[in-house]
Coordinates of C-alpha atoms in Angstrom, one line a residue:
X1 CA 14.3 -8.3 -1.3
X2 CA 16.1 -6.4 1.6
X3 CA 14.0 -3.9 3.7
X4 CA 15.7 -1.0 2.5
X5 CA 15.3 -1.5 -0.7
X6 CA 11.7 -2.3 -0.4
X7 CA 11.0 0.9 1.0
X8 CA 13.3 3.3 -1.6
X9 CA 10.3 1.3 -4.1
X10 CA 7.6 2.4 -1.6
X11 CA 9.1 6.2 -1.2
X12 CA 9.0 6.0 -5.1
X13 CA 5.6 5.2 -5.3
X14 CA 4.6 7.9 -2.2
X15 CA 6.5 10.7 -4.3
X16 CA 5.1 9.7 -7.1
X17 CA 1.1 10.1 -7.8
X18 CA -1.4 9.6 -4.9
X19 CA -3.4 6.6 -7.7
X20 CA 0.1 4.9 -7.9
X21 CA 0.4 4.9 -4.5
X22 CA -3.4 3.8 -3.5
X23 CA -2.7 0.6 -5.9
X24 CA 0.2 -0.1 -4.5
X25 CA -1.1 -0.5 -1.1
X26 CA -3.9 -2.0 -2.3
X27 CA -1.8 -4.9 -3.8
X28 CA 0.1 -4.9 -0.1
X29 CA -3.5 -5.4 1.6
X30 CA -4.7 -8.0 -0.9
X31 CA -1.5 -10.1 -0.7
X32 CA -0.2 -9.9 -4.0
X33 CA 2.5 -8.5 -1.5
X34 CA 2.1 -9.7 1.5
X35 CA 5.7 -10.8 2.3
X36 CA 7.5 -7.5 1.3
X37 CA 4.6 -6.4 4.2
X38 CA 6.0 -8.2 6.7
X39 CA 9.4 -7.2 5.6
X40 CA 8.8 -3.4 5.3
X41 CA 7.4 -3.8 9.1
X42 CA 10.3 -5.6 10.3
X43 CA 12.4 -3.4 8.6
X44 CA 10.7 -0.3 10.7
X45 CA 10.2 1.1 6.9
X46 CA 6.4 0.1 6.5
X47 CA 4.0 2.6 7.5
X48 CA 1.1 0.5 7.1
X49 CA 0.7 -2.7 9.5
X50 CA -2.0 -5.1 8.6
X51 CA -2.9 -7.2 11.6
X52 CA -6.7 -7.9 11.1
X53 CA -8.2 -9.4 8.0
X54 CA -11.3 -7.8 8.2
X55 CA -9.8 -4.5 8.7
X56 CA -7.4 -4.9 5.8
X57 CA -10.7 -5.8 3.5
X58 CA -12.3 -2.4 4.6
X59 CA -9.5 -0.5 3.9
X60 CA -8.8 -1.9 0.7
X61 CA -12.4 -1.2 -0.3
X62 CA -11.5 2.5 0.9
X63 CA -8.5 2.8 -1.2
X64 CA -10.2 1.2 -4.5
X65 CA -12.7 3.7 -3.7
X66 CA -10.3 6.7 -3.5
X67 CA -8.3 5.4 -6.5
X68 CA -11.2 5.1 -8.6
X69 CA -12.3 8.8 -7.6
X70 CA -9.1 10.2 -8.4
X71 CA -8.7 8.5 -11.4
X72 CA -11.7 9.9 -12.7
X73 CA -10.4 13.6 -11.3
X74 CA -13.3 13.6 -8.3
X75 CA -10.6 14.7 -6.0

């Protein structure tokens, strides 16, 4: 997939609900999409940059956390 369009799909999900887009960076920081990562960063379009493992675990765990709050209209 080209840059661009990988970050029309990731302006979708931003426009869209703040749970949509929590999962979808969740799937970007546990590698279900970890090459479209890369490309949305070499395509200047990703505003997210994962360079540490253990950072990308903890922030994962933050976002699940926020989903999950949200989801159950804690927010």
């Amino acid at each position: 997939m080209h840059g661009t369009e990988l970050g029309k799909e990731f302006r979708a999900h931003w426009q869209g609900s703040a749970a949509r887009l929590c999962f979808y960076l969740l799937q970007v920081l546990q590698g279900a999409r970890r090459n479209e990562a890369a490309i949305f960063t070499h395509g200047g379009d990703m505003l997210l940059k994962v360079a540490d493992l253990s950072l990308s675990r903890s922030l994962s765990r933050s976002l699940s956390l926020s989903s999950r709050r949200q989801q159950a209209g804690q927010c």
